[in-house]
């Protein structure tokens, strides 16, 4: 099983994600370059965090047009596993692989801090090792993480159980206070209808070693590794 | 040819930036300001295209690139012909 | 064409102009005059500070590079080197806070990666006027978002820094940015232009008319012509810099280049002349080849432009195409604009004509050096007389007021806007004394801290200098790190004022003395003079950036208590010292008195003891006592502990209660340890000649502090926490 | 009254966003686009002010709040009277 971590110009969590996959989880991982068309037979693609193209225009928008992303789209349509973290999530939204869009955080400031996330759906390849309702402590670091979609779309999303991770307090209760960036329905992580493409604003790669303050992000990688099996 | 494209959030989408600007203006005593919406403007220089072609290209790039139709709308006008 | 007025506009004295004529044996043309004016500016030449900086100790067995390059370098073992430096961006940040601060970040990062190091840490030392003034609020808001906008985007964590507020910064805020990178010891690059015939490449952003005269601006006082200076502002492009960073590190890794220099202050002028100077060669460039953003730029403008995100590279002749291929991969142009030549001259062509032909030595080495006049300031006579201040009636109230004074209160409002975790190295200790960054692939970590209390330095510059070093090192000791190298940013008023020069000399002496006693080399720094507006100077503000080494990540220690019932031990000695304290400043509204005195040998013993006890596993938490004194230190330990554990402290000292609680005596650390380690700790302390005092226990839900039998402070932790956390956010909350 | 205020970087100031958008459009094959400058647009709703007052207030708030006169310029127009 092989992971591909995509590098866009301006990606800055590409090496972090790669490091965690290779050095912490001892997985086979390679980098994929945005200008290429070849996915090099990877089993799972991770779009890392950062500021692709400086996040000029809109976060993730220009990266969505890169040659590699057209292949990723194909790959996703065929059922391949794709995880977008932070900027990667924004790219997936811009690409239309996930529904909705991101607005600026409700306090209009960049936010870097730990948040609590309630796992609402464990029936996904990204969260299968979590318990339903489990609360994870994982950091966020973004400017545009205020999730939005139209009322019809959000109905759909809820009906299909696509809200995987939601901002909550330490005990799993949703509230305006816990919903630091103002996301609709406290959405922090979202999966597509067919269950193979997920985007999440928090950074699981930053919460994979005890030394750095939390290991709760491991669940995401462990689930992926298990499902690729 | 010079074209101006305005991109702004749809009316149905909350605009916290605009709100904050409004609040800031109120604090400064500009009470007459009832509402502020903030958007983006692009001024684009095109070369070697006719007006007709522009009328095709501009909405295309606005829809595809400059605006995100889920949250934004756009309008445009030609500033300088030629 | 070059008359007195033109010379004066270029900030050159008539004598300096004469010297130029003498050196080049003719009148310079306007472009050449521009070049001299830049390179002979205080900012680039250090003409007033040079002789004083020589006092700083620069030697050490692990020093790979001391002052004189873009950044200093210290060997950290495992084949790795730490490359670090601090820089100021004060004037630009006052004119345009967001862009000024952002480009400050961009500039210091280029200093680090031009040397072949990947930057892994940013820190910022910020000084603003009081937040009661809207203008200061908006400067702070702009500066913080500028740093966050640039640092976050390029993906270097901003892991700490410090923020002080004082009226003296209202018209002259300070923005000092520190960066550190890691390089392989055998892959370090310098600003060299060796090998005649080697091509000179220009990479990065196109040149515009940005920041022309930026360096001269930083070398003059601010006054009424501020408006006029506004076009100097540059706009930063962190995305471009990220591409540059990756591309540069890639060409360096493949060994394709001879030397590299960033184009920051003084742009093409500085980079060409410095590279040639260091190698004893010359450089010839053709301005028609320089990528330009604006039309019809003159040679003068191009040579003086400070457009950001640009680099000058001398490539190996036969590897140029590879260099260009790598830059193309990152969507950057690498354009050959000239070559290295023999003979030590800078030759610049434009429109087929030679417009500059100057000896590099005249520009760099023969710049005048001044020993400016110095005189003890008159203000000192009245400033050190503190007189008697009344003790507060209500200590709880004074305590909460101090905790919520912006200088002391929690800076989370700032920190949260910075991505402090990218690169997955940040050992997470919110609010710790120093930031700790693990070194991947080893069990080691680096700790970094910035420090500088300008009130002490104002009242007694030499003491202020000593304390800045001591406190930074004490911060390192508290997390378990031993200091390995120093960089410093000296922010002062105009060196043409004898009283400022006196402050400068004294402060440097203090810094030098402390560095010698702690045995840490100074590897570089920055001097920012002319921090005066309308004739009023800031307090002398040396900011020390000290890097420490944690030999084993297992022993990293934080300020928060670990468990209820641990014993609280005070290392060092409480003294009745109130002068220059935050207490006197914010409660009694006076900037007066003799600042706390420091015995550097005693300080060293306390720090070494703390480190030793940490490495023996005897210590659960450690926090140093600084602004706000013992009481605020204890409050922070309590607020930062998991579950907000309270404190009951009993002090026996016989002195004024306010001095005991809020005085800022030096060389003190509060540690906690398990009851069963008590014996060992006190025994070790005795052996090491360190005073240690049992002052109480952690636990409960209140902070209570008593002196002998008198209860002075008794407040719920939650209330103290609220005062401390909420002070700054409350000021910025939009109602 | 409804007013539109356009704020953009002065011509001499670098516009990294506009540049990046232009490059992206080129990569997508829109070669005719020679230059892009990106700015902000504010649509403001004013109440109880005469046209004269607006002509005083608008430049004032533009200069003080909406634009940063050091690097930006602004222009404005009335969209709806009343
Ligand atoms: N306060 C100081 N202490 C020690 N070295 C200093 C100090 N200020 C400047 N230097 C050294 O002088 C040299 C020139 O500094 P500077 O002009 O700021 O460098 P750069 O042009 O690369 O930004 C550097 O090597 C710097 O480390
Ligand atoms: Mg430099």
GROMACS .gro file of C-alpha atoms in nm, chain A residues 51 108-111 143, chain C residues 98 101-102 105 122 124 141-156 158 238 413-419:
model
   37
   51UNK     CA    1  -0.109   2.806   0.110
  108UNK     CA    2  -1.177   3.738   1.064
  109UNK     CA    3  -0.845   3.627   1.206
  110UNK     CA    4  -0.613   3.340   1.136
  111UNK     CA    5  -0.667   3.078   1.406
  143UNK     CA    6  -0.789   3.169   0.788
  409UNK     CA    7   0.093   4.518   0.787
  412UNK     CA    8   0.602   4.373   0.952
  413UNK     CA    9   0.537   4.125   0.671
  416UNK     CA   10   0.962   3.851   0.817
  433UNK     CA   11   1.036   3.259   1.373
  435UNK     CA   12   0.898   3.839   1.709
  452UNK     CA   13  -0.335   4.476   1.485
  453UNK     CA   14  -0.159   4.550   1.157
  454UNK     CA   15   0.182   4.430   1.271
  455UNK     CA   16   0.052   4.104   1.413
  456UNK     CA   17  -0.151   4.027   1.103
  457UNK     CA   18   0.145   4.119   0.884
  458UNK     CA   19   0.369   3.873   1.064
  459UNK     CA   20   0.100   3.609   1.058
  460UNK     CA   21   0.017   3.679   0.695
  461UNK     CA   22   0.374   3.625   0.585
  462UNK     CA   23   0.500   3.361   0.827
  463UNK     CA   24   0.193   3.140   0.810
  464UNK     CA   25   0.183   3.146   0.436
  465UNK     CA   26   0.545   3.054   0.385
  466UNK     CA   27   0.509   2.781   0.645
  467UNK     CA   28   0.761   2.873   0.913
  469UNK     CA   29   0.619   3.171   1.469
  549UNK     CA   30   0.512   3.533   0.075
  724UNK     CA   31  -0.449   3.700   2.116
  725UNK     CA   32  -0.120   3.737   1.929
  726UNK     CA   33   0.000   3.379   1.938
  727UNK     CA   34  -0.325   3.236   1.805
  728UNK     CA   35  -0.286   3.434   1.482
  729UNK     CA   36   0.050   3.271   1.418
  730UNK     CA   37   0.079   2.920   1.287
   0.00000   0.00000   0.00000
